[in-house]
């Protein structure tokens, strides 16, 4: 009999915003079915005597209490004792990230891991979108200054994003090619995603939630005044939205492809009906926000589709 334990590999709970965090929202829902929640950070996973061991703590979440997260006990846990493991840390996609996926690969056939560690290692959140460029604004992936300069000539206003960053961090808007600044960015980040700026971002973007190959819901996020970043961590405001025929068609195609790639839960973003090129497969966010806006509970859908 497998223990009713859900392990969450994530950022330390003290770094989460409990009122909006999707990991807590998912954990809170599965607790109702008498599952215990074990929480650990990526740095605290090891392979010892051929077992994948994590040092962490059992926690209880309760939205009705002031202190939403209560630590019950600290413990080392053999992750084979879990029914499910959720990989929920923020990228960046770095060597620690890659190493944890290799470790979890060793038990991938015995425990249900969401998202599949092999798949998230193979699917770069930005590079994966290269196959969907016909649905995107003009975009190149490069660290070559001449290629980027040519792209500026053709597109004027350009957004630059490091390909392995996340959450609206290190995103820059340039109105013209600035050799020194861009050279500095390339030195720091390596490959960049360069994209034609879409001024309609001021009306917001749309985040589409994909669960088990199906479009499950969407919210819109409007940047604060004077900003071009819609991420809620950067001050964006969430509102209800509906998808256009075009957005549904593109989302359906990507949802189907992700299911074939063994990705169970993902978030994709649109600006002005164009895919913006972030295919969020590590730690998609926004489920609690959707619930607060509309009372649609996709945490229930998530666990139902997983047959928990």
Tab-separated table of C-alpha atoms in Angstrom:
chain	number	residue	atom	x	y	z
A	1	UNK	CA	0.000	0.000	0.000
A	2	UNK	CA	1.475	3.325	-1.086
A	3	UNK	CA	1.405	6.026	1.587
A	4	UNK	CA	-0.914	8.930	0.923
A	5	UNK	CA	1.980	11.398	0.748
A	6	UNK	CA	2.449	14.230	-1.751
A	7	UNK	CA	6.001	15.608	-1.843
A	8	UNK	CA	6.540	19.133	-3.142
A	9	UNK	CA	9.974	20.145	-4.375
A	10	UNK	CA	9.880	23.924	-4.196
A	11	UNK	CA	11.250	27.205	-2.923
A	12	UNK	CA	11.177	27.483	0.866
A	13	UNK	CA	7.567	28.203	2.012
A	14	UNK	CA	8.752	31.465	3.611
A	15	UNK	CA	9.486	32.719	0.054
A	16	UNK	CA	5.957	31.975	-1.202
A	17	UNK	CA	3.004	34.353	-1.172
A	18	UNK	CA	0.433	32.093	0.539
A	19	UNK	CA	-2.543	34.125	-0.720
A	20	UNK	CA	-1.684	33.596	-4.399
A	21	UNK	CA	0.677	30.602	-4.526
A	22	UNK	CA	-0.380	27.705	-6.776
A	23	UNK	CA	1.689	25.049	-4.935
A	24	UNK	CA	-0.107	25.842	-1.656
A	25	UNK	CA	-3.461	25.871	-3.487
A	26	UNK	CA	-2.771	22.392	-4.922
A	27	UNK	CA	-1.535	21.093	-1.555
A	28	UNK	CA	-4.537	22.501	0.298
A	29	UNK	CA	-6.910	20.702	-2.077
A	30	UNK	CA	-5.285	17.251	-1.799
A	31	UNK	CA	-5.163	17.523	2.012
A	32	UNK	CA	-8.967	17.251	1.890
A	33	UNK	CA	-8.475	13.660	0.678
A	34	UNK	CA	-6.287	12.893	3.718
A	35	UNK	CA	-2.966	13.157	1.912
A	36	UNK	CA	0.023	14.336	3.940
A	37	UNK	CA	2.233	17.069	2.449
A	38	UNK	CA	6.018	16.695	2.569
A	39	UNK	CA	7.934	19.795	1.471
A	40	UNK	CA	11.630	20.033	0.540
A	41	UNK	CA	13.970	22.369	-1.354
A	42	UNK	CA	15.882	21.197	-4.468
A	43	UNK	CA	19.231	21.572	-2.639
A	44	UNK	CA	18.079	18.970	-0.079
A	45	UNK	CA	17.607	15.959	-2.347
A	46	UNK	CA	20.273	13.198	-2.378
A	47	UNK	CA	20.864	9.666	-3.638
A	48	UNK	CA	22.027	7.474	-0.725
A	49	UNK	CA	22.404	3.691	-1.019
A	50	UNK	CA	20.491	3.826	-4.334
A	51	UNK	CA	17.552	5.571	-2.629
A	52	UNK	CA	16.355	9.095	-3.450
A	53	UNK	CA	16.197	10.820	-0.061
A	54	UNK	CA	14.950	14.340	0.645
A	55	UNK	CA	15.488	16.330	3.811
A	56	UNK	CA	12.438	18.458	4.493
A	57	UNK	CA	9.334	18.705	6.651
A	58	UNK	CA	5.725	17.616	6.805
A	59	UNK	CA	3.453	20.647	6.638
A	60	UNK	CA	-0.215	21.469	6.969
A	61	UNK	CA	-1.802	24.325	5.033
A	62	UNK	CA	-4.891	26.162	6.262
A	63	UNK	CA	-6.257	29.308	4.588
A	64	UNK	CA	-8.407	30.084	7.653
A	65	UNK	CA	-5.412	30.596	9.917
A	66	UNK	CA	-3.196	33.687	10.011
A	67	UNK	CA	-0.125	31.486	9.634
A	68	UNK	CA	-1.261	29.510	6.573
A	69	UNK	CA	1.684	27.068	6.652
A	70	UNK	CA	2.296	25.034	9.809
A	71	UNK	CA	5.437	22.878	10.016
A	72	UNK	CA	4.507	19.611	11.741
A	73	UNK	CA	7.891	17.855	11.851
A	74	UNK	CA	11.280	17.823	10.143
A	75	UNK	CA	12.346	14.581	8.559
A	76	UNK	CA	14.397	12.760	5.938
A	77	UNK	CA	12.088	10.889	3.593
A	78	UNK	CA	12.651	8.142	1.042
A	79	UNK	CA	10.705	9.640	-1.882
A	80	UNK	CA	9.569	6.162	-2.964
A	81	UNK	CA	7.125	6.391	-0.056
A	82	UNK	CA	5.204	9.119	-1.906
A	83	UNK	CA	2.228	8.659	-4.171
A	84	UNK	CA	2.978	11.913	-6.045
A	85	UNK	CA	5.919	14.346	-6.300
A	86	UNK	CA	5.284	17.862	-7.595
A	87	UNK	CA	8.271	19.710	-9.068
A	88	UNK	CA	7.300	23.289	-8.221
A	89	UNK	CA	10.465	25.352	-7.700
A	90	UNK	CA	11.082	28.488	-9.712
A	91	UNK	CA	13.525	27.950	-12.506
A	92	UNK	CA	16.266	29.259	-13.425
A	93	UNK	CA	17.171	26.317	-15.532
A	94	UNK	CA	20.674	25.683	-14.177
A	95	UNK	CA	22.874	22.761	-13.112
A	96	UNK	CA	21.058	22.310	-9.788
A	97	UNK	CA	17.779	22.119	-11.690
A	98	UNK	CA	19.185	19.590	-14.165
A	99	UNK	CA	20.781	17.484	-11.393
A	100	UNK	CA	17.480	17.166	-9.497
A	101	UNK	CA	15.749	15.937	-12.679
A	102	UNK	CA	18.428	13.231	-13.078
A	103	UNK	CA	17.909	12.149	-9.467
A	104	UNK	CA	14.136	12.004	-9.846
A	105	UNK	CA	14.523	10.112	-13.133
A	106	UNK	CA	15.771	7.139	-11.102
A	107	UNK	CA	12.331	6.724	-9.443
A	108	UNK	CA	10.202	8.063	-12.279
A	109	UNK	CA	8.798	4.602	-13.079
A	110	UNK	CA	7.703	4.010	-9.459
A	111	UNK	CA	6.267	7.382	-8.344
A	112	UNK	CA	4.046	9.767	-10.340
A	113	UNK	CA	6.130	12.948	-10.787
A	114	UNK	CA	4.504	16.134	-12.093
A	115	UNK	CA	5.857	17.370	-14.368
A	116	UNK	CA	7.889	14.439	-15.646
A	117	UNK	CA	11.575	15.189	-14.833
A	118	UNK	CA	12.867	13.917	-18.204
A	119	UNK	CA	10.319	16.070	-20.023
A	120	UNK	CA	11.019	19.320	-18.170
A	121	UNK	CA	14.734	18.806	-18.730
A	122	UNK	CA	14.115	18.383	-22.473
A	123	UNK	CA	11.623	21.238	-22.822
A	124	UNK	CA	13.314	24.596	-22.415
A	125	UNK	CA	10.558	27.046	-21.454
A	126	UNK	CA	11.647	29.530	-24.143
A	127	UNK	CA	13.411	27.401	-26.800
A	128	UNK	CA	10.461	24.989	-27.042
A	129	UNK	CA	8.378	27.787	-28.560
A	130	UNK	CA	10.708	27.925	-31.614
A	131	UNK	CA	8.462	25.290	-33.244
A	132	UNK	CA	5.467	27.658	-32.923
A	133	UNK	CA	7.057	30.789	-34.392
A	134	UNK	CA	4.271	31.228	-36.962
A	135	UNK	CA	1.944	32.012	-34.015
A	136	UNK	CA	4.393	34.457	-32.395
A	137	UNK	CA	5.540	38.036	-32.952
A	138	UNK	CA	8.844	38.235	-34.869
A	139	UNK	CA	11.342	36.389	-32.648
A	140	UNK	CA	14.944	35.189	-32.795
A	141	UNK	CA	17.076	33.233	-30.316
A	142	UNK	CA	20.685	34.345	-30.440
A	143	UNK	CA	23.755	35.613	-28.630
A	144	UNK	CA	25.291	36.990	-31.817
A	145	UNK	CA	25.472	40.799	-31.752
A	146	UNK	CA	25.237	41.161	-35.540
A	147	UNK	CA	22.111	38.986	-35.740
A	148	UNK	CA	20.526	40.996	-32.928
A	149	UNK	CA	21.492	44.292	-34.612
A	150	UNK	CA	19.839	43.128	-37.861
A	151	UNK	CA	16.735	42.138	-35.899
A	152	UNK	CA	16.543	45.675	-34.440
A	153	UNK	CA	16.760	47.166	-37.940
A	154	UNK	CA	13.714	45.141	-38.990
A	155	UNK	CA	11.632	45.487	-35.796
A	156	UNK	CA	12.667	48.798	-34.125
A	157	UNK	CA	11.278	48.290	-30.568
A	158	UNK	CA	12.504	44.975	-29.171
A	159	UNK	CA	12.072	42.944	-25.957
A	160	UNK	CA	15.124	40.965	-24.803
A	161	UNK	CA	14.697	37.993	-22.411
A	162	UNK	CA	17.368	35.542	-21.215
A	163	UNK	CA	16.295	32.055	-22.346
A	164	UNK	CA	16.825	30.460	-18.918
A	165	UNK	CA	15.251	33.095	-16.660
A	166	UNK	CA	11.690	33.191	-15.266
A	167	UNK	CA	8.890	35.220	-13.693
A	168	UNK	CA	9.452	38.455	-15.630
A	169	UNK	CA	13.032	38.781	-14.315
A	170	UNK	CA	15.812	40.301	-16.471
A	171	UNK	CA	13.432	41.373	-19.267
A	172	UNK	CA	14.437	44.537	-21.104
A	173	UNK	CA	12.709	46.803	-23.623
A	174	UNK	CA	14.934	48.644	-26.107
A	175	UNK	CA	13.683	51.353	-28.475
A	176	UNK	CA	16.922	51.131	-30.481
A	177	UNK	CA	20.003	48.945	-30.680
A	178	UNK	CA	22.379	49.845	-27.843
A	179	UNK	CA	25.679	48.043	-28.467
A	180	UNK	CA	27.170	48.433	-24.962
A	181	UNK	CA	24.033	47.529	-22.988
A	182	UNK	CA	23.194	44.528	-25.145
A	183	UNK	CA	26.782	43.260	-25.146
A	184	UNK	CA	26.699	43.459	-21.324
A	185	UNK	CA	23.433	41.455	-21.220
A	186	UNK	CA	24.839	38.782	-23.535
A	187	UNK	CA	27.960	38.488	-21.384
A	188	UNK	CA	25.794	37.980	-18.286
A	189	UNK	CA	23.035	35.758	-19.699
A	190	UNK	CA	24.278	34.145	-22.923
A	191	UNK	CA	21.490	33.289	-25.353
A	192	UNK	CA	18.631	35.780	-25.472
A	193	UNK	CA	15.156	35.615	-26.909
A	194	UNK	CA	14.653	38.815	-28.935
A	195	UNK	CA	11.065	39.673	-29.771
A	196	UNK	CA	9.246	42.480	-31.561
A	197	UNK	CA	7.533	44.606	-28.900
A	198	UNK	CA	3.737	44.422	-28.900
A	199	UNK	CA	2.337	47.727	-27.551
A	200	UNK	CA	-1.036	46.116	-26.771
A	201	UNK	CA	0.599	44.497	-23.731
A	202	UNK	CA	-0.755	47.604	-21.963
A	203	UNK	CA	-4.214	45.909	-22.231
A	204	UNK	CA	-2.770	42.777	-20.590
A	205	UNK	CA	-1.664	39.316	-21.593
A	206	UNK	CA	-3.592	36.040	-21.220
A	207	UNK	CA	-2.353	33.055	-19.234
A	208	UNK	CA	-3.903	29.768	-20.408
A	209	UNK	CA	-3.832	26.763	-18.062
A	210	UNK	CA	-3.298	23.347	-19.639
A	211	UNK	CA	-4.000	20.225	-17.569
A	212	UNK	CA	-3.497	16.759	-19.031
A	213	UNK	CA	-3.628	17.943	-22.637
A	214	UNK	CA	-6.757	20.062	-22.199
A	215	UNK	CA	-7.375	23.837	-22.061
A	216	UNK	CA	-8.699	24.200	-18.508
A	217	UNK	CA	-9.050	27.949	-17.972
A	218	UNK	CA	-7.462	31.367	-18.436
A	219	UNK	CA	-6.872	34.700	-16.741
A	220	UNK	CA	-5.663	38.051	-18.058
A	221	UNK	CA	-2.893	40.022	-16.325
A	222	UNK	CA	-2.659	43.762	-16.864
A	223	UNK	CA	0.675	45.531	-16.216
A	224	UNK	CA	0.746	48.367	-13.704
A	225	UNK	CA	0.860	51.870	-15.196
A	226	UNK	CA	4.131	52.596	-16.966
A	227	UNK	CA	5.233	48.937	-17.011
A	228	UNK	CA	5.350	46.399	-19.854
A	229	UNK	CA	5.564	43.410	-17.455
A	230	UNK	CA	2.270	41.660	-16.774
A	231	UNK	CA	3.595	39.108	-14.252
A	232	UNK	CA	1.737	39.355	-10.954
A	233	UNK	CA	5.100	39.196	-9.175
A	234	UNK	CA	5.886	42.460	-11.014
A	235	UNK	CA	2.676	44.234	-10.007
A	236	UNK	CA	0.361	42.967	-12.769
A	237	UNK	CA	-3.357	42.878	-11.929
A	238	UNK	CA	-5.390	39.772	-12.751
A	239	UNK	CA	-8.832	39.986	-14.356
A	240	UNK	CA	-11.252	37.480	-15.904
A	241	UNK	CA	-10.934	36.834	-19.623
A	242	UNK	CA	-12.202	34.685	-22.473
A	243	UNK	CA	-10.073	33.227	-25.252
A	244	UNK	CA	-10.546	34.150	-28.909
A	245	UNK	CA	-11.054	31.447	-31.572
A	246	UNK	CA	-7.416	31.909	-32.643
A	247	UNK	CA	-6.073	31.622	-29.076
A	248	UNK	CA	-8.140	28.472	-28.480
A	249	UNK	CA	-6.857	26.890	-31.697
A	250	UNK	CA	-3.196	27.597	-30.864
A	251	UNK	CA	-3.653	26.496	-27.225
A	252	UNK	CA	-5.275	23.233	-28.332
A	253	UNK	CA	-2.358	22.461	-30.651
A	254	UNK	CA	0.252	23.162	-27.924
A	255	UNK	CA	-1.786	21.250	-25.299
A	256	UNK	CA	-1.857	18.191	-27.560
A	257	UNK	CA	1.911	18.413	-28.211
A	258	UNK	CA	2.701	18.822	-24.497
A	259	UNK	CA	0.630	15.756	-23.610
A	260	UNK	CA	2.693	13.721	-26.116
A	261	UNK	CA	5.828	15.097	-24.416
A	262	UNK	CA	4.533	13.831	-21.032
A	263	UNK	CA	3.818	17.311	-19.662
A	264	UNK	CA	0.752	17.186	-17.418
A	265	UNK	CA	0.476	20.818	-16.224
A	266	UNK	CA	1.564	23.898	-18.182
A	267	UNK	CA	0.843	27.584	-18.659
A	268	UNK	CA	1.116	29.416	-21.971
A	269	UNK	CA	0.815	33.161	-22.568
A	270	UNK	CA	-0.661	35.347	-25.310
A	271	UNK	CA	-0.217	39.058	-26.028
A	272	UNK	CA	-2.538	40.587	-28.626
A	273	UNK	CA	-3.552	37.049	-29.770
A	274	UNK	CA	0.069	36.110	-30.375
A	275	UNK	CA	1.919	33.429	-28.417
A	276	UNK	CA	4.643	35.208	-26.457
A	277	UNK	CA	6.963	32.195	-26.400
A	278	UNK	CA	6.996	31.252	-22.707
A	279	UNK	CA	5.824	27.646	-22.312
A	280	UNK	CA	5.740	27.330	-18.519
A	281	UNK	CA	6.329	23.692	-17.578
A	282	UNK	CA	8.299	23.871	-14.312
A	283	UNK	CA	6.048	25.774	-11.971
A	284	UNK	CA	3.011	27.302	-13.711
A	285	UNK	CA	1.213	29.827	-11.515
A	286	UNK	CA	-2.215	31.475	-11.375
A	287	UNK	CA	-4.631	28.734	-10.223
A	288	UNK	CA	-5.419	30.430	-6.897
A	289	UNK	CA	-5.891	33.746	-8.718
A	290	UNK	CA	-8.340	32.137	-11.173
A	291	UNK	CA	-10.253	30.694	-8.196
A	292	UNK	CA	-10.387	34.077	-6.431
A	293	UNK	CA	-11.688	35.733	-9.619
A	294	UNK	CA	-14.202	33.137	-10.752
A	295	UNK	CA	-14.558	30.378	-8.112
A	296	UNK	CA	-13.326	27.906	-10.783
A	297	UNK	CA	-11.192	25.433	-8.829
A	298	UNK	CA	-8.577	23.959	-11.159
A	299	UNK	CA	-6.819	22.312	-8.203
A	300	UNK	CA	-9.797	19.908	-8.142
A	301	UNK	CA	-9.381	19.349	-11.891
A	302	UNK	CA	-5.632	18.795	-11.433
A	303	UNK	CA	-6.045	16.005	-8.846
A	304	UNK	CA	-9.057	14.481	-10.602
A	305	UNK	CA	-7.058	14.202	-13.854
A	306	UNK	CA	-4.203	12.635	-11.857
A	307	UNK	CA	-6.788	10.270	-10.311
A	308	UNK	CA	-5.599	11.046	-6.804
